[in-house]
CSV table of C-alpha atoms and ligand atoms in Angstrom, one decimal:
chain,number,residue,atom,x,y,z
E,188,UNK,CA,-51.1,64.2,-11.0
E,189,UNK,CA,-53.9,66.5,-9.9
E,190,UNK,CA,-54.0,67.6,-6.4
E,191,UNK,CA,-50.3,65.8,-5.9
E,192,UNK,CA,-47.8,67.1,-8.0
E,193,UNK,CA,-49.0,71.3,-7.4
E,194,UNK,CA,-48.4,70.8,-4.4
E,195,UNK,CA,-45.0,69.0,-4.3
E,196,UNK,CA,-43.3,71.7,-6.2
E,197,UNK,CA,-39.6,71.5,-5.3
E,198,UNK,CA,-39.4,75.3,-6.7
E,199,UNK,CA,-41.9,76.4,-4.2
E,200,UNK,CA,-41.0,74.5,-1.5
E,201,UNK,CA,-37.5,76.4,-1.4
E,202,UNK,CA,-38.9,79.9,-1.3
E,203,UNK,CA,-41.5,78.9,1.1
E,204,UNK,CA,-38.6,77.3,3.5
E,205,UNK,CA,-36.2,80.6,2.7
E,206,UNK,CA,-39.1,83.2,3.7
E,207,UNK,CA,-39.7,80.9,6.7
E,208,UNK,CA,-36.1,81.5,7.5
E,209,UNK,CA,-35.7,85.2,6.9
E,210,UNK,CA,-39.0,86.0,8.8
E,211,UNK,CA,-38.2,84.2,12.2
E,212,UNK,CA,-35.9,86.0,14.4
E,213,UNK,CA,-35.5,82.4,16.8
E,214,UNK,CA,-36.4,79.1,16.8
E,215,UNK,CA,-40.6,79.0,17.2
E,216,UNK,CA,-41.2,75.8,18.5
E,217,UNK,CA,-44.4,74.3,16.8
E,218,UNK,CA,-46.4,70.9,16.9
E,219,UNK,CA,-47.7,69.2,14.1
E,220,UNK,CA,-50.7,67.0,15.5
E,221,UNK,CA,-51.4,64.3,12.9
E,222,UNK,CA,-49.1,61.6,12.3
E,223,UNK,CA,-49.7,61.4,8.5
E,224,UNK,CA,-48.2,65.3,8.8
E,225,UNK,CA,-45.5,64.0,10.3
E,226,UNK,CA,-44.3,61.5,7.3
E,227,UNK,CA,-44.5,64.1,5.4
E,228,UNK,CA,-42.2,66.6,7.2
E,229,UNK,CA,-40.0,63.3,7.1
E,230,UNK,CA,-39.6,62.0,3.8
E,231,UNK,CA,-39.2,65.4,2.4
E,232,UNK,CA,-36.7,66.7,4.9
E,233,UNK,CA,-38.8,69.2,5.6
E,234,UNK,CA,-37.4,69.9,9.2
E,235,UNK,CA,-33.9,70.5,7.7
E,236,UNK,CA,-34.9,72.5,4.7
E,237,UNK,CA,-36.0,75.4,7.2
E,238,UNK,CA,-32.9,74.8,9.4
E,239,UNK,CA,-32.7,76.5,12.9
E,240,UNK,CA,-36.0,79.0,12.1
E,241,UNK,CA,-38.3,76.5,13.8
E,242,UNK,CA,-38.1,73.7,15.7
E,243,UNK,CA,-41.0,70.8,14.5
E,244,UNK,CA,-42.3,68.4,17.2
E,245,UNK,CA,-45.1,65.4,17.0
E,246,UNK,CA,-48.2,65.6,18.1
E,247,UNK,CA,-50.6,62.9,19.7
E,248,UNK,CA,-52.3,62.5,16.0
E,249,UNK,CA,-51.9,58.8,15.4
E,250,UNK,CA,-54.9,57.0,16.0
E,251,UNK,CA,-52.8,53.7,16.5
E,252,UNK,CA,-50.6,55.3,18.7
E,253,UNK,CA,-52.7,56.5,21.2
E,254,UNK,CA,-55.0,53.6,21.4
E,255,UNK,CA,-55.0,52.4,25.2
E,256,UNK,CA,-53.0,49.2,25.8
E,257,UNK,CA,-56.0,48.0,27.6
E,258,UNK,CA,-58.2,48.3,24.7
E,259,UNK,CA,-55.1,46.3,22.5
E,260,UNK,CA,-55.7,43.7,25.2
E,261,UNK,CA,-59.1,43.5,25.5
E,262,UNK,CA,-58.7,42.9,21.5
E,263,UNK,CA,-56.6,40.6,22.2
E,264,UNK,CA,-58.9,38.6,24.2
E,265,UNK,CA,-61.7,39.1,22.4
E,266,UNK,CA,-59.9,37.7,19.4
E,267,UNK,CA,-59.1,34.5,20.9
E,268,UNK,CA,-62.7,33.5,21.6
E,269,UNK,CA,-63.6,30.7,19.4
E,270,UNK,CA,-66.9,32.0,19.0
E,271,UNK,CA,-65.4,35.9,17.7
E,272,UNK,CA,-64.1,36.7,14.3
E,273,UNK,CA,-62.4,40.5,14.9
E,274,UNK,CA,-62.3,42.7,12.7
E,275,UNK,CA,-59.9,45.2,12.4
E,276,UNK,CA,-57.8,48.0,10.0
E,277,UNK,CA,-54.8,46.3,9.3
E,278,UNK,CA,-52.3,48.5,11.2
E,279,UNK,CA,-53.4,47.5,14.2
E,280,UNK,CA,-52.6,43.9,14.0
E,281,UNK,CA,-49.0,44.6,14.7
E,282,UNK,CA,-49.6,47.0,18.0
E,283,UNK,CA,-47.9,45.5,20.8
E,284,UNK,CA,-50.6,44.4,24.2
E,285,UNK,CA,-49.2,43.5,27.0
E,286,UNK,CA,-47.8,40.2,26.2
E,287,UNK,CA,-48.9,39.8,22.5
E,288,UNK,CA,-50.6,41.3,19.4
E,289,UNK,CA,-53.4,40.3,17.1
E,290,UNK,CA,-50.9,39.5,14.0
E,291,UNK,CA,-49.4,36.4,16.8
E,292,UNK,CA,-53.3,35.7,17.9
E,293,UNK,CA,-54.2,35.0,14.3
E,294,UNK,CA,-51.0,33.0,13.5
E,295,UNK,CA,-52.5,30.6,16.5
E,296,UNK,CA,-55.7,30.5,15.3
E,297,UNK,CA,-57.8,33.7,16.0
E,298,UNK,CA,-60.2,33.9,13.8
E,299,UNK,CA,-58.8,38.4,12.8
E,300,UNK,CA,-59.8,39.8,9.8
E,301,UNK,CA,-58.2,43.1,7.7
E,302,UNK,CA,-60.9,45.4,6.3
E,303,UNK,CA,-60.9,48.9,4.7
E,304,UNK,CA,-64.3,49.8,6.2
E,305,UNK,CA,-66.5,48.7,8.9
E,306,UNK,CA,-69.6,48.3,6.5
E,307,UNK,CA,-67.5,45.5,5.4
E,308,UNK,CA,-67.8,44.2,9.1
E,309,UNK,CA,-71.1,44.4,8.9
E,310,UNK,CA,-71.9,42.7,5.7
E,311,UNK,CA,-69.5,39.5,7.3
E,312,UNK,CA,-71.7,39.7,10.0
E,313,UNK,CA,-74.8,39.3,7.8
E,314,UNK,CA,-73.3,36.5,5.7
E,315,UNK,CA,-72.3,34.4,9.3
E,316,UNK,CA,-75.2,34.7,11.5
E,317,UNK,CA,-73.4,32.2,13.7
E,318,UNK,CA,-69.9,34.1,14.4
E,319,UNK,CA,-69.8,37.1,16.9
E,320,UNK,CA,-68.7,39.9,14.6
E,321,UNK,CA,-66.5,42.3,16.6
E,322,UNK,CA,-65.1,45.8,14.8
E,323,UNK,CA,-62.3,47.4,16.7
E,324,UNK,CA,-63.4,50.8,15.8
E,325,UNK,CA,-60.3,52.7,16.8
E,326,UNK,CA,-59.2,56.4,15.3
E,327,UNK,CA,-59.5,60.1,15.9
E,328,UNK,CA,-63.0,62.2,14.4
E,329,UNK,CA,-62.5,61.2,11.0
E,330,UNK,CA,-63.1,57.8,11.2
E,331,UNK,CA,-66.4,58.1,13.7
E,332,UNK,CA,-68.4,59.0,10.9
E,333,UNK,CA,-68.3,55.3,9.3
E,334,UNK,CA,-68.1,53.9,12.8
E,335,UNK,CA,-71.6,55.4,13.6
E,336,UNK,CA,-72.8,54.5,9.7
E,337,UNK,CA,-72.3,50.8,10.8
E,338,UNK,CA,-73.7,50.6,14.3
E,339,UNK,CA,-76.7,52.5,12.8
E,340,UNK,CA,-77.1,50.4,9.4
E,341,UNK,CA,-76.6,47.1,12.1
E,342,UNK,CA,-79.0,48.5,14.1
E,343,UNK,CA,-81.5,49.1,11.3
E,344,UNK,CA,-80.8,45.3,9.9
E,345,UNK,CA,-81.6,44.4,13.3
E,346,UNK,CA,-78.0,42.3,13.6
E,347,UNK,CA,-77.6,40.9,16.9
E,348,UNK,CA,-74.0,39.2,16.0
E,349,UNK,CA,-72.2,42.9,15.4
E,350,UNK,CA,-70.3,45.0,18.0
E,351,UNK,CA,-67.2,47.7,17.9
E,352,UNK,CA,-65.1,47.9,20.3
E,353,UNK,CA,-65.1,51.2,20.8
E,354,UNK,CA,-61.7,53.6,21.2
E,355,UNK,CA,-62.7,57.1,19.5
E,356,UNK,CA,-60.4,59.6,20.6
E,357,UNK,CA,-61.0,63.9,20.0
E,358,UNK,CA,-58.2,65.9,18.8
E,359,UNK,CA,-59.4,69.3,21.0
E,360,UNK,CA,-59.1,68.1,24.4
E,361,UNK,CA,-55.5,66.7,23.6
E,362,UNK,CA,-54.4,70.1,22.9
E,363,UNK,CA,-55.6,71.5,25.9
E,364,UNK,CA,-53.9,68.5,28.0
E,365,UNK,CA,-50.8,69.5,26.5
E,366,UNK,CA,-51.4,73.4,26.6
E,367,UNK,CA,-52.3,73.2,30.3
E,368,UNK,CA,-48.9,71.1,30.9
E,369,UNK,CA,-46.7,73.3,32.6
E,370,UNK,CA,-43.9,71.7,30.8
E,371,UNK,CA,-45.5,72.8,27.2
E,372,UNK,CA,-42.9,74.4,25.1
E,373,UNK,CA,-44.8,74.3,21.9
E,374,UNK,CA,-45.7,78.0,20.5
E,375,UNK,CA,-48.2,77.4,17.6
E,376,UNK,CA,-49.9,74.4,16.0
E,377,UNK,CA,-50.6,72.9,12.8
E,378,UNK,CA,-54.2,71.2,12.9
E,379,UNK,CA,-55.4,67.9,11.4
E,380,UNK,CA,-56.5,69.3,8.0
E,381,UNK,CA,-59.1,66.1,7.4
E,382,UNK,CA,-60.5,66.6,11.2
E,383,UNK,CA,-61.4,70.1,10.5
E,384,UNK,CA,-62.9,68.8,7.3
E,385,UNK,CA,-64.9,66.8,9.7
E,386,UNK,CA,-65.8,68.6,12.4
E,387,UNK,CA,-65.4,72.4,11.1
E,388,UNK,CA,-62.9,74.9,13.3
E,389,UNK,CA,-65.2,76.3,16.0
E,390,UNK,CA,-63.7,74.3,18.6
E,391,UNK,CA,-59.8,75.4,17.4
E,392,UNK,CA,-60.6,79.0,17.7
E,393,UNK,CA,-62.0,78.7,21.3
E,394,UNK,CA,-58.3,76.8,21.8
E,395,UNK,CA,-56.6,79.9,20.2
E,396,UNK,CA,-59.0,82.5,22.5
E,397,UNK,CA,-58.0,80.1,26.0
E,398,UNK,CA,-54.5,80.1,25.2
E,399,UNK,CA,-53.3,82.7,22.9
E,400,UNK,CA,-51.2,80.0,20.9
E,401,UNK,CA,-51.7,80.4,17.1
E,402,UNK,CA,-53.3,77.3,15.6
E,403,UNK,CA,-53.1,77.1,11.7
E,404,UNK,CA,-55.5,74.3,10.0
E,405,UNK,CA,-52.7,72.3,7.4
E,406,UNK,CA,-53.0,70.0,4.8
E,407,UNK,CA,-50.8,67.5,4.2
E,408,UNK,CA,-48.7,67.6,0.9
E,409,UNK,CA,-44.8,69.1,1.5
E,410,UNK,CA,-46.2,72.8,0.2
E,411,UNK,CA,-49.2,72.3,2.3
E,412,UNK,CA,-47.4,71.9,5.9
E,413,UNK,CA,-44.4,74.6,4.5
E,414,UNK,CA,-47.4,77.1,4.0
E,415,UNK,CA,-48.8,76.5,6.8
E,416,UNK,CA,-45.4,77.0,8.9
E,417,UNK,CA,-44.8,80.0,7.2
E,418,UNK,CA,-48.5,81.6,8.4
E,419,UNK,CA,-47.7,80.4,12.3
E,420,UNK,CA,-44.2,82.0,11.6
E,421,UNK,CA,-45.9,85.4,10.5
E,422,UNK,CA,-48.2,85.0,13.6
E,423,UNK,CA,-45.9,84.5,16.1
E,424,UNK,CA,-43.3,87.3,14.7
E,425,UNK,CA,-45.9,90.0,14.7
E,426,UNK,CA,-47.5,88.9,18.0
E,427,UNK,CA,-50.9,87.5,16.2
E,428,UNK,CA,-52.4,84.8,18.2
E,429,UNK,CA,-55.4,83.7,15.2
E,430,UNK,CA,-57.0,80.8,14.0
E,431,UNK,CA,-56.5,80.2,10.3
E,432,UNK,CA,-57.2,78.1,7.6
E,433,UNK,CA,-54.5,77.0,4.6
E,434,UNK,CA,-56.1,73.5,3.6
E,435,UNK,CA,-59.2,75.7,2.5
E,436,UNK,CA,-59.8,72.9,-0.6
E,437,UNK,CA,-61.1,71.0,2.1
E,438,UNK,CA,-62.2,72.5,5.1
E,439,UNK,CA,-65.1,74.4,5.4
E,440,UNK,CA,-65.5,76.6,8.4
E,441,UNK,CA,-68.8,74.7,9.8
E,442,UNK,CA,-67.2,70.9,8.5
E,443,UNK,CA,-69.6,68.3,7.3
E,444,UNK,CA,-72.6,68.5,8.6
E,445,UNK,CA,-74.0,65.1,7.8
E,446,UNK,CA,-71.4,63.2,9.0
E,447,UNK,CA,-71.6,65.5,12.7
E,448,UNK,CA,-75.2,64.1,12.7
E,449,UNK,CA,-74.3,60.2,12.1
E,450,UNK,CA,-72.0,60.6,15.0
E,451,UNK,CA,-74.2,62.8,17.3
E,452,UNK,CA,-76.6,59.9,17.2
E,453,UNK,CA,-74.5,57.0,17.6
E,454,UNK,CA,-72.2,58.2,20.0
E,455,UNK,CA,-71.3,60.6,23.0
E,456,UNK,CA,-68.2,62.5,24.3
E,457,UNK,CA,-66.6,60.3,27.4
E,458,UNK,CA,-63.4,60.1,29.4
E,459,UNK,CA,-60.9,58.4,27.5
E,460,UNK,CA,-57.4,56.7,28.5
E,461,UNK,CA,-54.6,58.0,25.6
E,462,UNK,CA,-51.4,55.1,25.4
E,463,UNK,CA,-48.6,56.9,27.1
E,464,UNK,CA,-50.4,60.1,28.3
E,465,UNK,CA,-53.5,58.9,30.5
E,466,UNK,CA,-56.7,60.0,31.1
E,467,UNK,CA,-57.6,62.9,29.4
E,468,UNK,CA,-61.6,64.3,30.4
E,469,UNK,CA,-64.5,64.2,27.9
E,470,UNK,CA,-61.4,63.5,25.3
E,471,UNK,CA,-63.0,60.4,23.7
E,472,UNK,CA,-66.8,59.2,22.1
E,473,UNK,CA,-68.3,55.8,23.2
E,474,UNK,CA,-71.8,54.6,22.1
E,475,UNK,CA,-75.3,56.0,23.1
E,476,UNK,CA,-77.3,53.7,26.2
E,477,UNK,CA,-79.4,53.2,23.0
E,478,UNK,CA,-76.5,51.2,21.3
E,479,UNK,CA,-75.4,49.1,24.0
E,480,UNK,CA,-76.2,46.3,22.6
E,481,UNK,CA,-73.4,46.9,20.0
E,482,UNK,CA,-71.3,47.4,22.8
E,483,UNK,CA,-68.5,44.9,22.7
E,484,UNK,CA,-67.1,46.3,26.1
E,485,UNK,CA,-71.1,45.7,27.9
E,486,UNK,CA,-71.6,42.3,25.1
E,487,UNK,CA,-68.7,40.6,26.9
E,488,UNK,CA,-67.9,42.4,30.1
E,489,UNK,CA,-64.8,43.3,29.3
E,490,UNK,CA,-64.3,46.2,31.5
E,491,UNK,CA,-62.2,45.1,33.9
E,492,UNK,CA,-58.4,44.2,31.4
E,493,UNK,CA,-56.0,46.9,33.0
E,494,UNK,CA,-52.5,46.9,32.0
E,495,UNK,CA,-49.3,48.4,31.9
E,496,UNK,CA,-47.2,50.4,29.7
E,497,UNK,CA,-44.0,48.9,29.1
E,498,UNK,CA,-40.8,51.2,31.0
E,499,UNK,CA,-38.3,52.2,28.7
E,500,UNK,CA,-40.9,53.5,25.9
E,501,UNK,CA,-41.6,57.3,26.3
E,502,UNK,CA,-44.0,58.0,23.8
E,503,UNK,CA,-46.0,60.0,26.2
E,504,UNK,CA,-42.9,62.2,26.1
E,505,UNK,CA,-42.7,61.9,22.1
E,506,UNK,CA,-46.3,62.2,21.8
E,507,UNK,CA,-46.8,65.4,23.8
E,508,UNK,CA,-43.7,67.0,22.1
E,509,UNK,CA,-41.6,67.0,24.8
E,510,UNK,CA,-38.8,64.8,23.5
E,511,UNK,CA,-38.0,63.7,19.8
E,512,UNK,CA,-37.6,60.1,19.3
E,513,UNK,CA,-34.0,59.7,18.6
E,514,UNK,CA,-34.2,60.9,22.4
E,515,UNK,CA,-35.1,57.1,23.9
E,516,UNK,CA,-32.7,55.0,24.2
E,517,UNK,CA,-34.4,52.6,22.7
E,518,UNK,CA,-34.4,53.8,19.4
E,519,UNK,CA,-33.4,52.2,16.7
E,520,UNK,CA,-31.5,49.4,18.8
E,521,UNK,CA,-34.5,47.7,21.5
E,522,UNK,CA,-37.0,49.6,19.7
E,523,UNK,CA,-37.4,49.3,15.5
E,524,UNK,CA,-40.4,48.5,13.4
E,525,UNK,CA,-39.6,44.8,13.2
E,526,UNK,CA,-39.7,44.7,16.6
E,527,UNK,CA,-41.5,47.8,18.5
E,528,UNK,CA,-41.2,48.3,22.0
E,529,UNK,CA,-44.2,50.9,21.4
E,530,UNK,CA,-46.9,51.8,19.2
E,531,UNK,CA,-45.6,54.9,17.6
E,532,UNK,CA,-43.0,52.8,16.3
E,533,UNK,CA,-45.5,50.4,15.0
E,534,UNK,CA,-48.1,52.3,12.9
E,535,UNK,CA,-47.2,53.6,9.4
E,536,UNK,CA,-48.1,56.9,11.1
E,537,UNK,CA,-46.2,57.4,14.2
E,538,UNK,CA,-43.0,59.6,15.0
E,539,UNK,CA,-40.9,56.9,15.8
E,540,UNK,CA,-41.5,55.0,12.7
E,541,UNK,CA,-40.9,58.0,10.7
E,542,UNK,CA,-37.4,58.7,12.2
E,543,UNK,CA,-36.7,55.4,11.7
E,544,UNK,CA,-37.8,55.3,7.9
E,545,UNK,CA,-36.8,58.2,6.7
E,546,UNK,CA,-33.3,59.3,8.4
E,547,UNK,CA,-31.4,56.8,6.7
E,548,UNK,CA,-33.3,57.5,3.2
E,549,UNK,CA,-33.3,61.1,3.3
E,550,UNK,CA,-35.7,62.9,0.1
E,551,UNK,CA,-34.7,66.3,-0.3
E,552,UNK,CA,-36.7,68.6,-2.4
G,613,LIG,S1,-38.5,54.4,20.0
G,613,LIG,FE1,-39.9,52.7,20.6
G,613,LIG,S2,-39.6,52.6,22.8
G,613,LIG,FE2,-38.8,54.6,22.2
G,613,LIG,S3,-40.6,56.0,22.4
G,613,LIG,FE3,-40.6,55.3,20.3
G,613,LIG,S4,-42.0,53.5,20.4
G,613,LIG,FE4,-41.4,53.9,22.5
């Protein structure tokens, strides 16, 4: 298939993985950051095809996984309101809250819907003026573009039963959290190929200049990520601390301009709290004063829901790339997709998940 099989090339993918292992004279520690990177490393074994030349850990890139537990609560209670239908992508419906989830809230009787996009969510707000149409608009900057088409077609329609509740969290500022960490051991990074396609690269390069790490935008087929190893493999061994590009089908150097615009007017850059990590500053985007009333936060005062993250789960650990996730103890036994302690065992994109999956069904190229 176009655009698939070229780039899953078990030929290839060998010599790629071989000159990643003569060129590296010790184990360069490097991040991938998005969680659908990670699946891929998984399933094709990827890891242990380069052997010791490199050790791969997980980023924060999983939209589901770093979604504040508050925000899973205040879904929560939003979604058992008799007078809400909420509206969601479907892979948050089995994130854990603090006591429940959304899947358990709609078995009871909580009027939650599945949806592809949130122009759906708008168009079931238009066909039932009398429900309070909440989208949880969750994800990293490739899904704020059709978060800020919806609020702005709403707001054009002139819907007064639509909201998001709003969790938009910014790949950039992450990086810096976890470059500023004086426990950081990653060396170079591979960068959300379909965020750069977004928001362009200007903002990785000023990472590179702070930091002098090598960032390398990937893509994310098995020749896409070995490619892009390979370049922060050749950085790192001849002392180069650049910003390049290897998923140059997609990315354009200044991203896409139209969708920057639809989310410069919707939204603005704010605090946000990641799951596991914390507050990170001006890491997240939450609606312009002009849109509050398609605020479901302001709608129904929900500001106040705090809540804890369960003990035993150390996905800030997993997520920041200082432990793997075979390292909790909970793995595997407490701890397994049927039953996740934590959301990066939950969503088809987290690390934990991935272990699980594709350990015990190993694909080797
Ligand atoms: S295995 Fe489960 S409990 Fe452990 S870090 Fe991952 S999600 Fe958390």
């Amino acid at each position: 298939m176009k655009y698939l099989d070229e780039y899953r090339d078990a030929k290839i993918a060998r010599a790629l993985a071989a000159e990643v292992r003569r060129r590296s004279s010790r184990a360069w520690v490097l991040m991938e950051i998005c969680g659908g990177q990670t699946h891929t490393l998984m399933r094709y074994g990827i890891d242990e095809l380069l052997g010791d030349s490199v050790q791969i850990v997980h980023g924060p890139g999983c939209q589901v996984c770093v979604t504040s537990l508050e925000t899973i609560d205040r879904a929560i209670a939003l979604a058992r309101r008799p007078d809400v239908t909420l509206v969601s992508y479907g892979d948050m419906l089995r994130v854990p809250g603090s006591e429940t989830d959304l899947f358990h809230v709609k078995a009871e009787g909580g009027d939650v819907r599945v949806v592809y996009s949130p122009t759906d969510a708008v168009q079931l707000a238009r066909s039932q003026p009398d429900r309070k149409v909440v989208f949880f608009a969750i994800g990293f900057e490739t899904t704020a573009p059709a978060h800020a088409m919806a609020v702005l077609q709403a707001h054009r329609l002139g819907l007064r039963n639509f909201s998001l509740l709003v969790s938009h969290v910014l790949v950039p500022p992450a990086i810096r959290t976890l470059l500023s960490s004086p426990k950081n051991r990653v060396q170079g990074f591979i960068a959300p190929g379909h965020v750069c396609t977004v928001v362009g690269v200007s903002e990785y390069e000023e990472l590179v200049r702070e930091f002098r790490a090598p960032i390398v935008v990937g893509g994310f087929e098995p020749l896409d990520l070995l490619e892009a190893i390979r370049m922060l493999v050749m950085q790192l061994e001849e002392g180069r601390a650049e910003l390049e590009n290897q998923y140059t089908r997609s990315v354009q150097r200044g991203g896409n301009r139209p969708a920057q615009e639809a989310v410069a007017r919707a939204f603005e850059v704010s605090d946000r709290k990641w799951r596991g990590i914390g507050p990170i500053p001006a890491s997240g985007l939450r609606l312009r004063e002009e849109f509050a009333a398609f605020d479901a936060e302001r709608v129904f005062e929900l500001q106040d829901v705090c809540a804890e993250e369960p003990k035993e789960c150390i996905s800030a650990e997993v997520l920041l790339g200082h432990k793997k996730p075979t390292d909790c103890t909970a793995f595997g036994t407490r701890c397994t997709p049927e039953k996740p302690l934590g959301a990066p065992m939950v969503s088809t994109e987290g690390a934990c998940a991935a272990y699980y999956q594709y350990r015990r069904h190993l694909v080797t190229l």
